[in-house]
Amino acid sequence: VKKPDTDLVDDGEITAMLRGLAGSAEPVRRTSRPPRSLVRTAATFVAAAALLLPALALARWVADHGSSGSAACADAVTFDGRPYVGHEIRTSGDVRAAAGVGVATTVYCDDTGDTPGDGTPARPVRMRGVQGIDPEVALMSRELSHVVYVAVGRCADLRFREELSGCLRERLDLQGRRYSRFRVHEDHGPAPEQVGAPFLATLSTPAVTARVSVRKIQGIAAVDAVSAEADPRNVYVVDGRCYVGISVDLLSCLRDAG
Amino acid sequence: VLKVETDLHQLAEAASRGDRPALDDLVRALQADVVRTTRLIVGSGSTVAEDAAQDALADMTRGIGGLEDPHAVRAWALRIATRRAMKASRSERLLRLRRERHITIPETDSLPSRRTVELRSAFHALKPRLRAVAVLRLYVGLSEAETAAVLSIPVGTVKSQLHAARFELSRALTDAGVVPATQVRSKDRGAPREETRH
């Protein structure tokens, strides 16, 4: 067999070919749609609709908030009636899988955006708990050891991975509402201004349950968020309020929400 | 170039300390390299490639806190893009075999020649690692040492893999019966390029 001459293709030609294929600097956006099959059956089967509501809510959440579009869609599951979104946690060494908890369902995900009904169908995934964390807060799958599935609305500001574990494990209960902790970092401006008298809430971590003093934040209703009296930068946000992406400021979101 | 590099490292420093506007600017500055590198390694026109590009950008925003050397932020971003692309290439191959999930990426060539079409096809058939070396060296413009650092392989391996990529591309063009560009150039420099052997 005669060997081809590698001079037949020079580097300049390969470079030119690659430039022709490179395309735009933006990833091509893909769309997510709620499952058509659900739309067809929802009118008939109320019970089935009740089961599928979390998937629909999750699809909507992904459409509203998922900066990574269908990547988030592909990482979304529902478990025990609650929607979860997957986050990679390679550097969070203290987030470890626990025993199996049951089967979750991935969310139908339309990857093509042009041919209805040919997206990735929902499928069952066996899930495990996370050591020290309530399964209502976070899960891991048996398939992906580097992904933790976090209940929608919990610990959304995951850019600072070192905070993930603490955030997932910490809960604040105040007048029947449950709050998750967010940190307003020094680089993002002054600490939230506190107003009004302090009131007591219950703070729960794996190590301790304690009564702590929290205060209302200027311009934000206490039913949406409060901050710790001892450290105003520790803001506790009520579950489901204000998913915070990389370019959205938490306090602005909370003020808009009010 | 020096100013751009300086800006990048300053942005990276601020972003790794938690400065959100700096992180946004940093991602914007590196987005073109990350998206195009990922797309070219996985395969232009594949939805898997676009997903991988988005994942790579998300990895950057999530992982900026772990950036150790702000001066090497571009290499760090390309490493993330390459890693995502290599991982995605496996699933992309399966989808390609099923001829599914393809989308149109606007091309700069309005009407590519047959030789270019064959070259693209041959490039797409290369192993992902060979594509990664070729993209980083010949498209992104990294040196051999920089390419080796991004891929965590020895410089000698970069050289041998680039040679292997050229070899495979040449063989594919020969098998396809496309007239070598060198022969065309030496035969008739002024005339329009012929595409096939007759």
Coordinates of C-alpha atoms in Angstrom, one line a residue:
Chain A
V1 CA 0.0 0.0 0.0
K2 CA 1.4 3.3 -1.1
K3 CA 1.7 5.8 1.7
P4 CA 0.1 9.2 1.0
D5 CA 2.4 12.2 0.9
T6 CA 1.6 14.4 3.9
D7 CA 2.5 17.4 1.9
L8 CA -0.8 16.9 0.0
V9 CA -2.4 18.9 2.8
D10 CA -0.6 21.9 4.3
D11 CA -1.3 23.6 7.6
G12 CA -2.6 26.7 5.8
E13 CA -5.2 24.7 4.0
I14 CA -6.4 23.0 7.2
T15 CA -6.5 26.4 9.0
A16 CA -8.6 27.9 6.2
M17 CA -10.9 24.9 6.3
L18 CA -11.4 25.2 10.0
R19 CA -12.1 29.0 9.7
G20 CA -14.8 28.1 7.2
L21 CA -16.4 25.8 9.8
A22 CA -15.9 27.9 12.9
G23 CA -19.3 29.7 12.8
S24 CA -20.4 32.4 15.2
A25 CA -19.0 33.1 18.6
E26 CA -22.3 32.3 20.2
P27 CA -23.5 28.7 20.8
V28 CA -26.6 28.1 18.6
R29 CA -29.5 28.3 20.9
R30 CA -31.8 25.4 21.2
T31 CA -35.3 25.4 22.4
S32 CA -37.2 23.4 25.0
R33 CA -40.8 22.7 24.8
P34 CA -43.2 21.0 27.2
P35 CA -44.0 17.4 26.1
R36 CA -46.7 17.3 23.5
S37 CA -47.9 13.9 24.9
L38 CA -48.6 15.6 28.2
V39 CA -50.7 18.3 26.5
R40 CA -52.8 15.6 24.7
T41 CA -53.5 13.6 27.9
A42 CA -53.8 16.4 30.4
A43 CA -57.4 17.0 29.7
T44 CA -58.3 13.4 30.1
F45 CA -56.3 12.2 33.1
V46 CA -56.3 14.6 36.0
A47 CA -54.4 12.1 38.1
A48 CA -51.7 11.8 35.5
A49 CA -51.5 15.5 35.2
A50 CA -50.8 15.7 38.9
L51 CA -47.9 13.4 38.5
L52 CA -46.5 15.3 35.6
L53 CA -46.8 18.8 37.0
P54 CA -43.3 18.8 38.4
A55 CA -41.9 18.0 34.9
L56 CA -43.8 20.9 33.4
A57 CA -42.8 23.2 36.1
L58 CA -39.2 22.2 35.6
A59 CA -39.4 22.7 31.8
R60 CA -40.8 26.1 32.4
W61 CA -38.1 26.9 35.0
V62 CA -35.4 25.8 32.5
A63 CA -36.9 27.9 29.8
D64 CA -37.1 30.9 32.1
H65 CA -33.7 30.6 33.9
G66 CA -31.5 28.1 32.1
S67 CA -28.6 30.2 30.7
S68 CA -27.3 27.0 29.3
G69 CA -30.6 26.1 27.6
S70 CA -31.1 22.5 26.9
A71 CA -28.0 21.5 28.7
A72 CA -29.9 22.4 31.9
C73 CA -32.9 20.6 30.4
A74 CA -30.9 17.5 29.9
D75 CA -29.7 17.6 33.5
A76 CA -33.2 18.1 35.0
V77 CA -35.1 15.3 36.8
T78 CA -38.2 15.0 38.9
F79 CA -38.3 12.9 42.0
D80 CA -41.1 12.3 44.4
G81 CA -43.1 15.1 42.8
R82 CA -40.3 17.7 43.1
P83 CA -38.2 19.2 40.3
Y84 CA -34.4 19.1 40.5
V85 CA -31.6 20.6 38.4
G86 CA -28.2 19.0 38.0
H87 CA -25.0 20.9 38.9
E88 CA -21.4 19.6 38.5
I89 CA -19.6 19.4 41.8
R90 CA -16.1 18.2 40.9
T91 CA -14.4 20.3 43.5
S92 CA -16.9 19.8 46.3
G93 CA -15.2 16.9 48.0
D94 CA -17.6 16.8 51.0
V95 CA -20.6 16.1 48.8
R96 CA -20.8 12.3 48.8
A97 CA -23.5 9.9 47.6
A98 CA -25.5 8.1 50.2
A99 CA -27.8 5.1 49.9
G100 CA -30.3 4.7 47.1
V101 CA -33.6 6.5 47.5
G102 CA -35.6 5.4 44.5
V103 CA -36.2 6.3 40.8
A104 CA -36.4 9.8 39.3
T105 CA -37.5 10.7 35.8
T106 CA -35.6 12.9 33.4
V107 CA -37.5 15.7 31.7
Y108 CA -38.5 15.4 28.1
C109 CA -36.1 17.6 26.2
D110 CA -36.6 18.9 22.7
D111 CA -33.2 19.3 21.2
T112 CA -34.0 20.0 17.6
G113 CA -36.4 22.9 17.9
D114 CA -37.7 22.3 14.4
T115 CA -39.4 18.9 14.3
P116 CA -42.1 18.6 17.0
G117 CA -42.0 15.5 19.1
D118 CA -38.5 14.2 18.3
G119 CA -36.7 15.4 21.5
T120 CA -35.1 13.1 24.0
P121 CA -37.9 11.2 25.8
A122 CA -38.1 11.1 29.6
R123 CA -36.6 8.1 31.2
P124 CA -36.2 6.7 34.7
V125 CA -32.9 7.2 36.6
R126 CA -32.0 5.5 39.8
M127 CA -31.1 8.1 42.4
R128 CA -29.1 8.1 45.6
G129 CA -29.2 10.5 48.5
V130 CA -26.4 12.9 49.5
Q131 CA -24.7 12.3 52.8
G132 CA -26.0 14.6 55.5
I133 CA -28.5 16.3 53.2
D134 CA -32.3 15.9 53.1
P135 CA -33.4 14.2 49.8
E136 CA -35.9 17.0 49.4
V137 CA -32.9 19.3 49.0
A138 CA -30.4 17.3 46.9
L139 CA -29.8 14.0 45.2
M140 CA -27.2 12.2 43.2
S141 CA -27.7 9.7 40.4
R142 CA -26.1 6.4 40.1
E143 CA -25.0 7.3 36.6
L144 CA -23.1 10.6 37.1
S145 CA -21.0 10.7 40.2
H146 CA -19.9 14.4 39.6
V147 CA -23.4 15.8 39.4
V148 CA -25.6 16.8 42.3
Y149 CA -29.3 17.4 41.6
V150 CA -30.5 20.3 43.6
A151 CA -34.2 21.1 44.2
V152 CA -35.2 24.1 42.1
G153 CA -35.0 27.3 44.1
R154 CA -32.4 25.9 46.6
C155 CA -28.8 27.2 46.6
A156 CA -29.1 28.7 43.1
D157 CA -26.0 30.8 43.4
L158 CA -23.6 27.9 43.0
R159 CA -20.7 29.8 41.3
F160 CA -18.8 29.6 44.6
R161 CA -18.5 25.9 44.9
E162 CA -17.0 26.0 48.3
E163 CA -20.4 27.3 49.6
L164 CA -22.4 24.5 48.0
S165 CA -22.1 22.0 50.8
G166 CA -22.8 24.5 53.5
C167 CA -25.7 26.0 51.6
L168 CA -27.3 22.6 51.0
R169 CA -27.0 21.6 54.6
E170 CA -28.3 24.8 56.2
R171 CA -32.0 25.8 56.8
L172 CA -33.6 28.7 58.4
D173 CA -37.2 28.4 59.6
L174 CA -39.1 31.6 60.3
Q175 CA -42.8 31.8 61.0
G176 CA -43.6 28.6 59.1
R177 CA -41.5 29.5 56.1
R178 CA -38.2 27.9 55.1
Y179 CA -35.3 29.9 53.8
S180 CA -31.9 29.1 52.1
R181 CA -28.7 30.9 52.7
F182 CA -27.0 33.1 50.2
R183 CA -23.9 35.2 50.7
V184 CA -23.7 38.7 49.4
H185 CA -20.0 39.0 48.6
E186 CA -17.9 42.0 49.5
D187 CA -17.0 42.6 45.9
H188 CA -20.7 43.0 45.0
G189 CA -21.2 46.1 47.0
P190 CA -22.1 47.1 50.6
A191 CA -23.8 44.8 53.0
P192 CA -27.6 44.9 52.9
E193 CA -29.0 47.6 55.0
Q194 CA -31.1 46.2 57.9
V195 CA -34.2 47.9 59.3
G196 CA -36.6 47.2 62.1
A197 CA -36.3 45.2 65.2
P198 CA -34.6 41.8 65.3
F199 CA -36.6 38.7 65.5
L200 CA -35.8 35.1 66.3
A201 CA -35.6 32.3 63.7
T202 CA -34.5 28.6 63.9
L203 CA -31.2 27.8 62.1
S204 CA -30.6 24.1 61.4
T205 CA -27.3 22.6 60.2
P206 CA -26.2 19.0 60.5
A207 CA -24.2 19.9 63.6
V208 CA -26.5 22.2 65.5
T209 CA -30.0 23.7 65.7
A210 CA -30.0 27.1 67.2
R211 CA -32.1 30.2 67.6
V212 CA -30.6 33.1 65.7
S213 CA -31.4 36.8 65.4
V214 CA -32.4 38.0 61.9
R215 CA -33.6 41.3 60.6
K216 CA -35.6 42.7 57.7
I217 CA -33.6 44.1 54.8
Q218 CA -34.3 47.6 53.5
G219 CA -36.8 47.5 50.7
I220 CA -37.3 43.7 50.8
A221 CA -40.3 42.0 52.5
A222 CA -39.4 39.6 55.3
V223 CA -41.6 36.9 53.6
D224 CA -39.1 37.0 50.7
A225 CA -35.7 37.4 52.6
V226 CA -34.1 38.4 55.8
S227 CA -30.5 38.7 56.9
A228 CA -28.5 37.6 59.9
E229 CA -28.2 40.3 62.5
A230 CA -24.6 39.2 63.3
D231 CA -23.6 39.2 59.6
P232 CA -25.9 41.1 57.3
R233 CA -24.1 39.6 54.2
N234 CA -25.7 36.3 55.1
V235 CA -29.0 36.7 53.4
Y236 CA -31.7 34.0 53.8
V237 CA -34.1 33.7 50.9
V238 CA -37.4 32.0 51.0
D239 CA -37.5 28.8 48.9
G240 CA -38.4 29.3 45.3
R241 CA -37.7 33.0 45.3
C242 CA -35.1 34.5 42.9
Y243 CA -32.9 32.1 41.0
V244 CA -29.7 34.1 40.7
G245 CA -27.6 33.7 37.6
I246 CA -24.2 35.1 37.0
S247 CA -25.4 38.5 35.9
V248 CA -28.4 39.0 38.1
D249 CA -28.0 40.7 41.5
L250 CA -29.8 38.9 44.3
L251 CA -30.9 42.0 46.1
S252 CA -32.2 43.7 43.0
C253 CA -34.2 40.5 42.2
L254 CA -35.7 40.4 45.6
R255 CA -36.6 44.1 45.5
D256 CA -38.2 43.6 42.1
A257 CA -40.1 40.6 43.5
G258 CA -41.6 42.8 46.1
Chain B
V1 CA -2.2 41.6 22.1
L2 CA -0.3 42.4 25.2
K3 CA -3.0 44.7 26.4
V4 CA -5.6 42.1 25.7
E5 CA -3.7 39.5 27.7
T6 CA -3.2 42.0 30.5
D7 CA -7.0 42.8 30.5
L8 CA -7.8 39.1 30.5
H9 CA -5.6 38.4 33.5
Q10 CA -6.9 41.4 35.4
L11 CA -10.5 40.3 34.7
A12 CA -9.6 36.7 35.7
E13 CA -8.1 37.9 39.0
A14 CA -11.2 40.0 39.8
A15 CA -13.6 37.2 38.7
S16 CA -11.9 34.6 40.8
R17 CA -12.4 36.9 43.8
G18 CA -16.1 36.9 43.1
D19 CA -16.5 40.0 41.0
R20 CA -19.6 39.2 38.9
P21 CA -19.3 42.0 36.3
A22 CA -15.6 41.0 35.8
L23 CA -16.7 37.4 35.3
D24 CA -19.3 38.5 32.7
D25 CA -16.7 40.4 30.9
L26 CA -14.2 37.6 31.1
V27 CA -16.7 35.1 29.7
R28 CA -17.6 37.5 26.9
A29 CA -13.9 37.9 26.1
L30 CA -13.2 34.2 25.9
Q31 CA -16.5 33.1 24.5
A32 CA -15.4 33.1 20.8
D33 CA -12.4 30.9 21.5
V34 CA -14.3 28.5 23.7
V35 CA -17.3 28.1 21.5
R36 CA -15.5 27.7 18.3
T37 CA -12.8 25.4 19.7
T38 CA -15.5 23.2 21.2
R39 CA -17.6 23.3 18.0
L40 CA -14.6 22.4 15.7
I41 CA -13.4 19.5 17.9
V42 CA -16.9 17.9 18.3
G43 CA -18.0 18.7 14.7
S44 CA -19.6 21.8 13.3
G45 CA -23.3 21.3 12.6
S46 CA -23.9 19.0 15.5
T47 CA -26.3 19.9 18.3
V48 CA -24.1 18.0 20.6
A49 CA -21.3 20.5 19.8
E50 CA -23.5 23.4 20.6
D51 CA -24.5 21.8 23.9
A52 CA -20.9 21.1 24.7
A53 CA -20.0 24.7 24.0
Q54 CA -22.7 25.9 26.3
D55 CA -21.5 23.5 29.0
A56 CA -18.0 24.7 28.6
L57 CA -19.1 28.3 29.2
A58 CA -21.1 27.2 32.2
D59 CA -18.0 25.3 33.5
M60 CA -16.0 28.5 33.3
T61 CA -18.5 30.5 35.3
R62 CA -18.8 27.7 37.9
G63 CA -15.1 27.0 38.1
I64 CA -13.6 30.4 38.1
G65 CA -13.2 30.3 41.9
G66 CA -10.7 27.5 41.4
L67 CA -8.5 29.3 38.8
E68 CA -5.0 29.1 40.2
D69 CA -3.1 31.3 37.7
P70 CA -5.0 34.3 36.3
H71 CA -2.1 34.8 33.8
A72 CA -3.0 31.4 32.2
V73 CA -6.8 32.1 32.0
R74 CA -6.9 31.6 28.2
A75 CA -5.2 28.2 28.5
W76 CA -7.5 27.3 31.4
A77 CA -10.6 28.2 29.3
L78 CA -9.3 26.2 26.3
R79 CA -8.6 23.2 28.6
I80 CA -12.2 23.3 29.7
A81 CA -13.5 23.6 26.1
T82 CA -11.3 20.8 25.0
R83 CA -12.3 18.5 27.8
R84 CA -16.0 19.1 27.2
A85 CA -15.5 18.6 23.5
M86 CA -13.6 15.3 23.9
K87 CA -16.3 14.1 26.2
A88 CA -19.1 15.1 23.8
S89 CA -17.4 13.6 20.8
R90 CA -18.3 10.1 21.9
S91 CA -22.1 10.9 22.0
E92 CA -21.7 13.0 18.8
R93 CA -20.4 9.9 17.0
L94 CA -23.4 7.9 17.9
L95 CA -25.8 10.6 16.8
R96 CA -23.8 11.0 13.5
L97 CA -24.2 7.3 12.9
R98 CA -27.9 7.7 13.3
R99 CA -27.8 10.9 11.2
E100 CA -29.7 12.8 13.9
R101 CA -29.7 16.2 15.5
H102 CA -27.9 18.2 12.9
I103 CA -28.3 21.9 12.6
T104 CA -27.0 24.5 10.2
I105 CA -24.0 26.6 11.2
P106 CA -23.5 29.6 9.0
E107 CA -20.3 29.1 7.0
T108 CA -17.9 31.8 5.8
D109 CA -17.4 29.9 2.5
S110 CA -20.4 30.5 0.3
L111 CA -19.7 27.6 -2.0
P112 CA -16.9 25.3 -0.8
S113 CA -14.9 23.5 -3.4
R114 CA -15.0 19.7 -3.7
R115 CA -11.6 19.5 -2.2
T116 CA -12.7 21.5 0.8
V117 CA -15.8 19.3 1.2
E118 CA -13.6 16.2 1.2
L119 CA -11.2 17.8 3.6
R120 CA -14.0 18.7 6.0
S121 CA -15.4 15.2 5.8
A122 CA -11.9 13.7 6.4
F123 CA -11.3 16.1 9.4
H124 CA -14.6 15.0 10.9
A125 CA -13.5 11.4 10.6
L126 CA -10.3 12.0 12.6
K127 CA -10.1 10.8 16.2
P128 CA -11.2 13.5 18.6
R129 CA -7.7 13.8 20.1
L130 CA -6.2 14.5 16.6
R131 CA -8.9 17.0 15.9
A132 CA -8.2 18.7 19.2
V133 CA -4.5 19.0 18.4
A134 CA -5.2 20.3 15.0
V135 CA -7.8 22.9 16.2
L136 CA -5.6 24.2 19.0
R137 CA -2.4 24.4 16.8
L138 CA -3.8 25.5 13.5
Y139 CA -7.0 27.3 14.3
V140 CA -6.5 28.8 17.8
G141 CA -2.9 29.4 17.0
L142 CA -1.3 28.0 20.1
S143 CA 2.4 26.9 20.1
E144 CA 3.3 23.3 20.4
A145 CA 4.2 23.9 24.1
E146 CA 0.9 25.7 24.8
T147 CA -1.1 22.9 23.0
A148 CA 0.8 20.3 25.1
A149 CA -0.1 22.2 28.3
V150 CA -3.8 22.5 27.4
L151 CA -4.1 18.8 26.5
S152 CA -1.7 17.6 29.3
I153 CA 0.4 15.7 26.9
P154 CA 4.1 15.9 26.0
V155 CA 5.2 18.3 23.2
G156 CA 6.5 15.3 21.2
T157 CA 3.0 13.8 21.2
V158 CA 1.6 17.1 19.9
K159 CA 4.0 16.9 17.0
S160 CA 3.3 13.2 16.2
Q161 CA -0.5 13.7 16.5
L162 CA -0.4 16.7 14.2
H163 CA 1.6 14.7 11.7
A164 CA -0.9 11.8 12.1
A165 CA -3.7 14.3 11.4
R166 CA -2.0 15.5 8.2
F167 CA -1.4 11.9 7.2
E168 CA -5.0 10.9 7.6
L169 CA -6.3 14.0 5.8
S170 CA -3.9 13.4 2.9
R171 CA -4.9 9.7 2.6
A172 CA -8.6 10.7 2.6
L173 CA -8.0 13.2 -0.2
T174 CA -6.0 10.6 -2.2
D175 CA -8.7 8.0 -1.7
A176 CA -11.3 10.5 -2.8
G177 CA -9.4 11.1 -6.0
V178 CA -9.1 14.8 -5.3
V179 CA -6.2 16.5 -7.1
P180 CA -3.6 17.5 -4.6
A181 CA -3.4 21.2 -4.1
T182 CA 0.4 21.2 -4.5
Q183 CA 0.1 19.6 -8.0
V184 CA -2.6 22.0 -9.0
R185 CA -0.5 25.0 -7.9
S186 CA 2.6 23.7 -9.7
K187 CA 0.7 22.8 -12.9
D188 CA -1.3 25.9 -13.4
R189 CA -1.0 28.8 -10.9
G190 CA -3.1 31.3 -12.7
A191 CA -6.1 29.2 -13.7
P192 CA -9.0 28.3 -11.5
R193 CA -8.3 25.3 -9.4
E194 CA -9.4 21.9 -10.9
E195 CA -11.1 19.7 -8.4
T196 CA -10.8 16.1 -9.6
R197 CA -8.5 13.8 -11.5
H198 CA -9.7 13.1 -15.0

